[in-house]
Amino acid sequence: MKEYSSQELKKIYQERRKSIADYLDSNDTGAAVFIDNEEHRDPTIRYLTGHPSDAVLIVYNTGKSVLIPWDIILAQDVSSADKIIPFTRYKNDSVQAVKANLNAAKGINFMKVELPPQTSYPDFINFIDALPLWDVKCTKNGVHTFAVQQRMKKDEYEIECTKEACRVGDLIIQTIEEKIKDESIKTESDVALLIEKMLREHGCERTGFDTLAAGPERSWAIHAFPGYTNALWPAEGLSILDFGVVYKGYTSDTTLTVAKGKLTPNQEKMLNLVQAAADQCLLLYKPGLSIKKAAEKADEIFQAAGKHMPHTLGHGIGLEIHEYPRVSSKMDEEITFEKGMIVTLEPGLYEKESGGVRLENDILITENGNQVLTNSKIIRI
């Protein structure tokens, strides 16, 4: 992918924070607090600064920002903010960090601050006590929701990062297919550990989630538990592999199905239906078309054959594995696909006796249609 200079990245993060500042200003709010810690991860801090984890971020309506990271050395190396202050200065206490910086802020027009919506009630009271001059708000549909909606449509940098994650994922899929055929992959653990090894070799950070590798005895589970064992994979019947890899914070998400040996008529039917749903629903992943309609199309295909898909047709991906929007028949009809969204397309069927089939690829919504970013498939051996 294109290499971005530190100055180019700095500009990207500044533009993102400006959109937050503009939102605050238009809603008579002086500041917003974002918190990422072990209790609740918030990738919005990475989206706005480049810092990967464990920090407090304050964005003011003036456009200024303060990043307060646990790891100051890491922050100084990879992050972008107007000020970077070590969390240890405040004894690793978010309330004290926010108190000190809000009380020292200059030129703030509105003495109102929004806290993260996941803030606990005891912490909320602590913030109120610490900020007597501020109108402290904690609301579900405020600036934090706005930030999530901003992340829904990817900019050029995000698209490039996701494409690189998808490229590495495709290399892994290609290798897995080769190793299935030469029988050097024999178990669920074999394939899961291969993914872990290869993604590191190709510059990725981690898996997007715990890899799910399930042979025929467990593939009927939507998300097999545990994620993988030492059982045979693939074995006679239907086996599933669901995995993602993360590049510079952005994840891919793919699922392939391996159909091995002689299948039952019902297993063949399931494979054909899932492939048909993937092919037909892809035609509806276009800007301006209803997300709800795409999901309903998959339901229609399965229901006509007496089958039922127990999960949504897809979801957004990005800095989190599940982002807005959901591709679901429960979405409002007026919510449409938009240019810049990256969403999964993952029809699936699961039956206790026959096993499971899922086919998942990542789709970029373009100006006039879509681009399939991954090459997941149904593999027959």
PDB file of N, CA, C and O in Angstrom, residues 31-86:
ATOM      1  N   ALA A  31     -16.259  20.645  25.193  1.00  0.00           N
ATOM      2  CA  ALA A  31     -15.247  19.592  25.150  1.00  0.00           C
ATOM      3  C   ALA A  31     -15.905  18.215  25.143  1.00  0.00           C
ATOM      4  O   ALA A  31     -17.040  18.041  25.597  1.00  0.00           O
ATOM      5  N   ALA A  32     -15.157  17.259  24.615  1.00  0.00           N
ATOM      6  CA  ALA A  32     -15.574  15.853  24.649  1.00  0.00           C
ATOM      7  C   ALA A  32     -14.420  15.031  25.193  1.00  0.00           C
ATOM      8  O   ALA A  32     -13.259  15.272  24.865  1.00  0.00           O
ATOM      9  N   VAL A  33     -14.760  14.046  26.029  1.00  0.00           N
ATOM     10  CA  VAL A  33     -13.767  13.165  26.628  1.00  0.00           C
ATOM     11  C   VAL A  33     -13.939  11.763  26.056  1.00  0.00           C
ATOM     12  O   VAL A  33     -15.053  11.223  26.027  1.00  0.00           O
ATOM     13  N   PHE A  34     -12.826  11.191  25.593  1.00  0.00           N
ATOM     14  CA  PHE A  34     -12.804   9.808  25.113  1.00  0.00           C
ATOM     15  C   PHE A  34     -11.835   9.031  26.012  1.00  0.00           C
ATOM     16  O   PHE A  34     -10.746   9.522  26.322  1.00  0.00           O
ATOM     17  N   ILE A  35     -12.241   7.834  26.414  1.00  0.00           N
ATOM     18  CA  ILE A  35     -11.411   7.031  27.326  1.00  0.00           C
ATOM     19  C   ILE A  35     -11.279   5.616  26.774  1.00  0.00           C
ATOM     20  O   ILE A  35     -12.286   4.954  26.466  1.00  0.00           O
ATOM     21  N   ASP A  36     -10.033   5.167  26.647  1.00  0.00           N
ATOM     22  CA  ASP A  36      -9.767   3.790  26.241  1.00  0.00           C
ATOM     23  C   ASP A  36      -8.956   3.135  27.353  1.00  0.00           C
ATOM     24  O   ASP A  36      -7.849   3.579  27.674  1.00  0.00           O
ATOM     25  N   ASN A  37      -9.510   2.079  27.951  1.00  0.00           N
ATOM     26  CA  ASN A  37      -8.791   1.347  28.993  1.00  0.00           C
ATOM     27  C   ASN A  37      -9.269  -0.100  29.028  1.00  0.00           C
ATOM     28  O   ASN A  37     -10.076  -0.516  28.185  1.00  0.00           O
ATOM     29  N   GLU A  38      -8.766  -0.859  29.991  1.00  0.00           N
ATOM     30  CA  GLU A  38      -9.109  -2.280  30.051  1.00  0.00           C
ATOM     31  C   GLU A  38     -10.588  -2.505  30.320  1.00  0.00           C
ATOM     32  O   GLU A  38     -11.134  -3.555  29.981  1.00  0.00           O
ATOM     33  N   GLU A  39     -11.249  -1.542  30.942  1.00  0.00           N
ATOM     34  CA  GLU A  39     -12.672  -1.694  31.246  1.00  0.00           C
ATOM     35  C   GLU A  39     -13.536  -1.523  30.002  1.00  0.00           C
ATOM     36  O   GLU A  39     -14.575  -2.163  29.868  1.00  0.00           O
ATOM     37  N   HIS A  40     -13.083  -0.653  29.099  1.00  0.00           N
ATOM     38  CA  HIS A  40     -13.849  -0.430  27.859  1.00  0.00           C
ATOM     39  C   HIS A  40     -12.916   0.108  26.783  1.00  0.00           C
ATOM     40  O   HIS A  40     -12.321   1.181  26.953  1.00  0.00           O
ATOM     41  N   ARG A  41     -12.786  -0.640  25.700  1.00  0.00           N
ATOM     42  CA  ARG A  41     -11.937  -0.213  24.594  1.00  0.00           C
ATOM     43  C   ARG A  41     -12.706   0.737  23.684  1.00  0.00           C
ATOM     44  O   ARG A  41     -13.860   0.483  23.334  1.00  0.00           O
ATOM     45  N   ASP A  42     -12.078   1.844  23.316  1.00  0.00           N
ATOM     46  CA  ASP A  42     -12.688   2.800  22.399  1.00  0.00           C
ATOM     47  C   ASP A  42     -11.695   3.127  21.289  1.00  0.00           C
ATOM     48  O   ASP A  42     -10.805   3.965  21.471  1.00  0.00           O
ATOM     49  N   PRO A  43     -11.837   2.481  20.128  1.00  0.00           N
ATOM     50  CA  PRO A  43     -10.910   2.738  19.025  1.00  0.00           C
ATOM     51  C   PRO A  43     -11.018   4.135  18.438  1.00  0.00           C
ATOM     52  O   PRO A  43     -10.213   4.509  17.580  1.00  0.00           O
ATOM     53  N   THR A  44     -12.003   4.926  18.885  1.00  0.00           N
ATOM     54  CA  THR A  44     -12.111   6.288  18.385  1.00  0.00           C
ATOM     55  C   THR A  44     -10.858   7.096  18.722  1.00  0.00           C
ATOM     56  O   THR A  44     -10.468   8.004  17.970  1.00  0.00           O
ATOM     57  N   ILE A  45     -10.191   6.767  19.848  1.00  0.00           N
ATOM     58  CA  ILE A  45      -8.952   7.472  20.171  1.00  0.00           C
ATOM     59  C   ILE A  45      -7.894   7.196  19.103  1.00  0.00           C
ATOM     60  O   ILE A  45      -7.176   8.103  18.675  1.00  0.00           O
ATOM     61  N   ARG A  46      -7.812   5.960  18.638  1.00  0.00           N
ATOM     62  CA  ARG A  46      -6.871   5.662  17.554  1.00  0.00           C
ATOM     63  C   ARG A  46      -7.297   6.376  16.281  1.00  0.00           C
ATOM     64  O   ARG A  46      -6.456   6.895  15.525  1.00  0.00           O
ATOM     65  N   TYR A  47      -8.578   6.426  16.024  1.00  0.00           N
ATOM     66  CA  TYR A  47      -9.107   7.097  14.832  1.00  0.00           C
ATOM     67  C   TYR A  47      -8.739   8.578  14.826  1.00  0.00           C
ATOM     68  O   TYR A  47      -8.439   9.156  13.776  1.00  0.00           O
ATOM     69  N   LEU A  48      -8.728   9.205  15.997  1.00  0.00           N
ATOM     70  CA  LEU A  48      -8.511  10.649  16.085  1.00  0.00           C
ATOM     71  C   LEU A  48      -7.057  11.051  16.307  1.00  0.00           C
ATOM     72  O   LEU A  48      -6.699  12.213  16.083  1.00  0.00           O
ATOM     73  N   THR A  49      -6.214  10.096  16.762  1.00  0.00           N
ATOM     74  CA  THR A  49      -4.838  10.455  17.104  1.00  0.00           C
ATOM     75  C   THR A  49      -3.785   9.478  16.582  1.00  0.00           C
ATOM     76  O   THR A  49      -2.598   9.821  16.549  1.00  0.00           O
ATOM     77  N   GLY A  50      -4.182   8.249  16.255  1.00  0.00           N
ATOM     78  CA  GLY A  50      -3.214   7.226  15.893  1.00  0.00           C
ATOM     79  C   GLY A  50      -2.714   6.418  17.074  1.00  0.00           C
ATOM     80  O   GLY A  50      -1.999   5.427  16.895  1.00  0.00           O
ATOM     81  N   HIS A  51      -3.062   6.828  18.300  1.00  0.00           N
ATOM     82  CA  HIS A  51      -2.590   6.095  19.484  1.00  0.00           C
ATOM     83  C   HIS A  51      -3.398   4.821  19.657  1.00  0.00           C
ATOM     84  O   HIS A  51      -4.626   4.872  19.688  1.00  0.00           O
ATOM     85  N   PRO A  52      -2.745   3.646  19.807  1.00  0.00           N
ATOM     86  CA  PRO A  52      -3.470   2.381  19.718  1.00  0.00           C
ATOM     87  C   PRO A  52      -4.294   1.972  20.930  1.00  0.00           C
ATOM     88  O   PRO A  52      -5.260   1.231  20.783  1.00  0.00           O
ATOM     89  N   SER A  53      -3.937   2.418  22.157  1.00  0.00           N
ATOM     90  CA  SER A  53      -4.724   1.942  23.307  1.00  0.00           C
ATOM     91  C   SER A  53      -4.304   2.646  24.589  1.00  0.00           C
ATOM     92  O   SER A  53      -3.235   3.260  24.669  1.00  0.00           O
ATOM     93  N   ASP A  54      -5.178   2.535  25.595  1.00  0.00           N
ATOM     94  CA  ASP A  54      -4.916   2.999  26.959  1.00  0.00           C
ATOM     95  C   ASP A  54      -4.551   4.480  27.008  1.00  0.00           C
ATOM     96  O   ASP A  54      -3.379   4.863  27.146  1.00  0.00           O
ATOM     97  N   ALA A  55      -5.589   5.302  26.922  1.00  0.00           N
ATOM     98  CA  ALA A  55      -5.372   6.745  26.960  1.00  0.00           C
ATOM     99  C   ALA A  55      -6.683   7.468  27.242  1.00  0.00           C
ATOM    100  O   ALA A  55      -7.772   6.906  27.094  1.00  0.00           O
ATOM    101  N   VAL A  56      -6.545   8.720  27.640  1.00  0.00           N
ATOM    102  CA  VAL A  56      -7.654   9.667  27.717  1.00  0.00           C
ATOM    103  C   VAL A  56      -7.402  10.721  26.648  1.00  0.00           C
ATOM    104  O   VAL A  56      -6.270  11.188  26.485  1.00  0.00           O
ATOM    105  N   LEU A  57      -8.446  11.072  25.914  1.00  0.00           N
ATOM    106  CA  LEU A  57      -8.339  12.119  24.903  1.00  0.00           C
ATOM    107  C   LEU A  57      -9.415  13.166  25.169  1.00  0.00           C
ATOM    108  O   LEU A  57     -10.586  12.827  25.365  1.00  0.00           O
ATOM    109  N   ILE A  58      -9.001  14.426  25.169  1.00  0.00           N
ATOM    110  CA  ILE A  58      -9.944  15.542  25.273  1.00  0.00           C
ATOM    111  C   ILE A  58      -9.868  16.346  23.987  1.00  0.00           C
ATOM    112  O   ILE A  58      -8.781  16.753  23.562  1.00  0.00           O
ATOM    113  N   VAL A  59     -11.014  16.532  23.341  1.00  0.00           N
ATOM    114  CA  VAL A  59     -11.105  17.377  22.146  1.00  0.00           C
ATOM    115  C   VAL A  59     -12.001  18.555  22.498  1.00  0.00           C
ATOM    116  O   VAL A  59     -13.107  18.375  23.026  1.00  0.00           O
ATOM    117  N   TYR A  60     -11.509  19.764  22.214  1.00  0.00           N
ATOM    118  CA  TYR A  60     -12.250  20.982  22.519  1.00  0.00           C
ATOM    119  C   TYR A  60     -12.945  21.515  21.269  1.00  0.00           C
ATOM    120  O   TYR A  60     -12.532  21.220  20.147  1.00  0.00           O
ATOM    121  N   ASN A  61     -13.961  22.329  21.485  1.00  0.00           N
ATOM    122  CA  ASN A  61     -14.676  22.920  20.345  1.00  0.00           C
ATOM    123  C   ASN A  61     -13.797  23.913  19.580  1.00  0.00           C
ATOM    124  O   ASN A  61     -14.101  24.286  18.460  1.00  0.00           O
ATOM    125  N   THR A  62     -12.691  24.318  20.171  1.00  0.00           N
ATOM    126  CA  THR A  62     -11.737  25.191  19.488  1.00  0.00           C
ATOM    127  C   THR A  62     -10.900  24.434  18.469  1.00  0.00           C
ATOM    128  O   THR A  62     -10.194  25.050  17.660  1.00  0.00           O
ATOM    129  N   GLY A  63     -10.958  23.100  18.512  1.00  0.00           N
ATOM    130  CA  GLY A  63     -10.134  22.272  17.639  1.00  0.00           C
ATOM    131  C   GLY A  63      -8.893  21.747  18.322  1.00  0.00           C
ATOM    132  O   GLY A  63      -8.214  20.855  17.790  1.00  0.00           O
ATOM    133  N   LYS A  64      -8.543  22.268  19.486  1.00  0.00           N
ATOM    134  CA  LYS A  64      -7.380  21.799  20.216  1.00  0.00           C
ATOM    135  C   LYS A  64      -7.671  20.438  20.860  1.00  0.00           C
ATOM    136  O   LYS A  64      -8.824  20.090  21.123  1.00  0.00           O
ATOM    137  N   SER A  65      -6.590  19.697  21.129  1.00  0.00           N
ATOM    138  CA  SER A  65      -6.756  18.360  21.708  1.00  0.00           C
ATOM    139  C   SER A  65      -5.624  18.067  22.681  1.00  0.00           C
ATOM    140  O   SER A  65      -4.504  18.576  22.544  1.00  0.00           O
ATOM    141  N   VAL A  66      -5.940  17.233  23.675  1.00  0.00           N
ATOM    142  CA  VAL A  66      -4.950  16.772  24.648  1.00  0.00           C
ATOM    143  C   VAL A  66      -5.051  15.254  24.730  1.00  0.00           C
ATOM    144  O   VAL A  66      -6.131  14.714  25.014  1.00  0.00           O
ATOM    145  N   LEU A  67      -3.940  14.578  24.480  1.00  0.00           N
ATOM    146  CA  LEU A  67      -3.870  13.130  24.611  1.00  0.00           C
ATOM    147  C   LEU A  67      -3.096  12.806  25.883  1.00  0.00           C
ATOM    148  O   LEU A  67      -1.994  13.320  26.100  1.00  0.00           O
ATOM    149  N   ILE A  68      -3.682  11.942  26.708  1.00  0.00           N
ATOM    150  CA  ILE A  68      -3.081  11.594  27.997  1.00  0.00           C
ATOM    151  C   ILE A  68      -2.900  10.075  28.019  1.00  0.00           C
ATOM    152  O   ILE A  68      -3.775   9.324  28.460  1.00  0.00           O
ATOM    153  N   PRO A  69      -1.761   9.580  27.522  1.00  0.00           N
ATOM    154  CA  PRO A  69      -1.565   8.144  27.362  1.00  0.00           C
ATOM    155  C   PRO A  69      -0.884   7.500  28.568  1.00  0.00           C
ATOM    156  O   PRO A  69      -0.103   8.127  29.280  1.00  0.00           O
ATOM    157  N   TRP A  70      -1.165   6.233  28.759  1.00  0.00           N
ATOM    158  CA  TRP A  70      -0.468   5.441  29.768  1.00  0.00           C
ATOM    159  C   TRP A  70       0.990   5.230  29.364  1.00  0.00           C
ATOM    160  O   TRP A  70       1.887   5.319  30.195  1.00  0.00           O
ATOM    161  N   ASP A  71       1.228   4.965  28.063  1.00  0.00           N
ATOM    162  CA  ASP A  71       2.582   4.750  27.555  1.00  0.00           C
ATOM    163  C   ASP A  71       3.020   5.997  26.792  1.00  0.00           C
ATOM    164  O   ASP A  71       2.747   6.145  25.602  1.00  0.00           O
ATOM    165  N   ILE A  72       3.714   6.897  27.488  1.00  0.00           N
ATOM    166  CA  ILE A  72       4.084   8.177  26.884  1.00  0.00           C
ATOM    167  C   ILE A  72       5.101   7.995  25.763  1.00  0.00           C
ATOM    168  O   ILE A  72       5.068   8.712  24.758  1.00  0.00           O
ATOM    169  N   ILE A  73       5.993   7.012  25.885  1.00  0.00           N
ATOM    170  CA  ILE A  73       7.008   6.806  24.847  1.00  0.00           C
ATOM    171  C   ILE A  73       6.342   6.356  23.546  1.00  0.00           C
ATOM    172  O   ILE A  73       6.661   6.852  22.461  1.00  0.00           O
ATOM    173  N   LEU A  74       5.400   5.428  23.654  1.00  0.00           N
ATOM    174  CA  LEU A  74       4.666   4.973  22.470  1.00  0.00           C
ATOM    175  C   LEU A  74       3.893   6.127  21.846  1.00  0.00           C
ATOM    176  O   LEU A  74       3.903   6.312  20.623  1.00  0.00           O
ATOM    177  N   ALA A  75       3.240   6.913  22.692  1.00  0.00           N
ATOM    178  CA  ALA A  75       2.429   8.027  22.178  1.00  0.00           C
ATOM    179  C   ALA A  75       3.282   9.036  21.427  1.00  0.00           C
ATOM    180  O   ALA A  75       2.896   9.527  20.357  1.00  0.00           O
ATOM    181  N   GLN A  76       4.439   9.352  21.966  1.00  0.00           N
ATOM    182  CA  GLN A  76       5.319  10.318  21.305  1.00  0.00           C
ATOM    183  C   GLN A  76       5.835   9.785  19.978  1.00  0.00           C
ATOM    184  O   GLN A  76       6.164  10.559  19.080  1.00  0.00           O
ATOM    185  N   ASP A  77       5.863   8.469  19.830  1.00  0.00           N
ATOM    186  CA  ASP A  77       6.368   7.865  18.604  1.00  0.00           C
ATOM    187  C   ASP A  77       5.301   7.766  17.516  1.00  0.00           C
ATOM    188  O   ASP A  77       5.600   7.961  16.337  1.00  0.00           O
ATOM    189  N   VAL A  78       4.047   7.472  17.894  1.00  0.00           N
ATOM    190  CA  VAL A  78       3.040   7.147  16.873  1.00  0.00           C
ATOM    191  C   VAL A  78       1.831   8.081  16.848  1.00  0.00           C
ATOM    192  O   VAL A  78       1.024   7.994  15.928  1.00  0.00           O
ATOM    193  N   SER A  79       1.702   8.969  17.825  1.00  0.00           N
ATOM    194  CA  SER A  79       0.432   9.679  17.984  1.00  0.00           C
ATOM    195  C   SER A  79       0.502  11.133  17.517  1.00  0.00           C
ATOM    196  O   SER A  79       1.575  11.735  17.439  1.00  0.00           O
ATOM    197  N   SER A  80      -0.682  11.682  17.267  1.00  0.00           N
ATOM    198  CA  SER A  80      -0.820  13.076  16.839  1.00  0.00           C
ATOM    199  C   SER A  80      -1.875  13.755  17.704  1.00  0.00           C
ATOM    200  O   SER A  80      -3.031  13.332  17.739  1.00  0.00           O
ATOM    201  N   ALA A  81      -1.465  14.795  18.427  1.00  0.00           N
ATOM    202  CA  ALA A  81      -2.378  15.621  19.213  1.00  0.00           C
ATOM    203  C   ALA A  81      -1.660  16.930  19.513  1.00  0.00           C
ATOM    204  O   ALA A  81      -0.435  17.012  19.416  1.00  0.00           O
ATOM    205  N   ASP A  82      -2.412  17.957  19.892  1.00  0.00           N
ATOM    206  CA  ASP A  82      -1.786  19.243  20.164  1.00  0.00           C
ATOM    207  C   ASP A  82      -0.913  19.189  21.417  1.00  0.00           C
ATOM    208  O   ASP A  82       0.133  19.823  21.485  1.00  0.00           O
ATOM    209  N   LYS A  83      -1.356  18.429  22.414  1.00  0.00           N
ATOM    210  CA  LYS A  83      -0.566  18.191  23.618  1.00  0.00           C
ATOM    211  C   LYS A  83      -0.587  16.706  23.929  1.00  0.00           C
ATOM    212  O   LYS A  83      -1.623  16.040  23.772  1.00  0.00           O
ATOM    213  N   ILE A  84       0.547  16.192  24.395  1.00  0.00           N
ATOM    214  CA  ILE A  84       0.613  14.816  24.876  1.00  0.00           C
ATOM    215  C   ILE A  84       1.207  14.862  26.278  1.00  0.00           C
ATOM    216  O   ILE A  84       2.351  15.304  26.462  1.00  0.00           O
ATOM    217  N   ILE A  85       0.420  14.438  27.265  1.00  0.00           N
ATOM    218  CA  ILE A  85       0.814  14.515  28.673  1.00  0.00           C
ATOM    219  C   ILE A  85       0.732  13.113  29.271  1.00  0.00           C
ATOM    220  O   ILE A  85      -0.276  12.422  29.099  1.00  0.00           O
ATOM    221  N   PRO A  86       1.737  12.657  29.985  1.00  0.00           N
ATOM    222  CA  PRO A  86       1.698  11.299  30.542  1.00  0.00           C
ATOM    223  C   PRO A  86       0.593  11.120  31.583  1.00  0.00           C
ATOM    224  O   PRO A  86       0.368  12.003  32.425  1.00  0.00           O
TER     225      PRO A  86
END
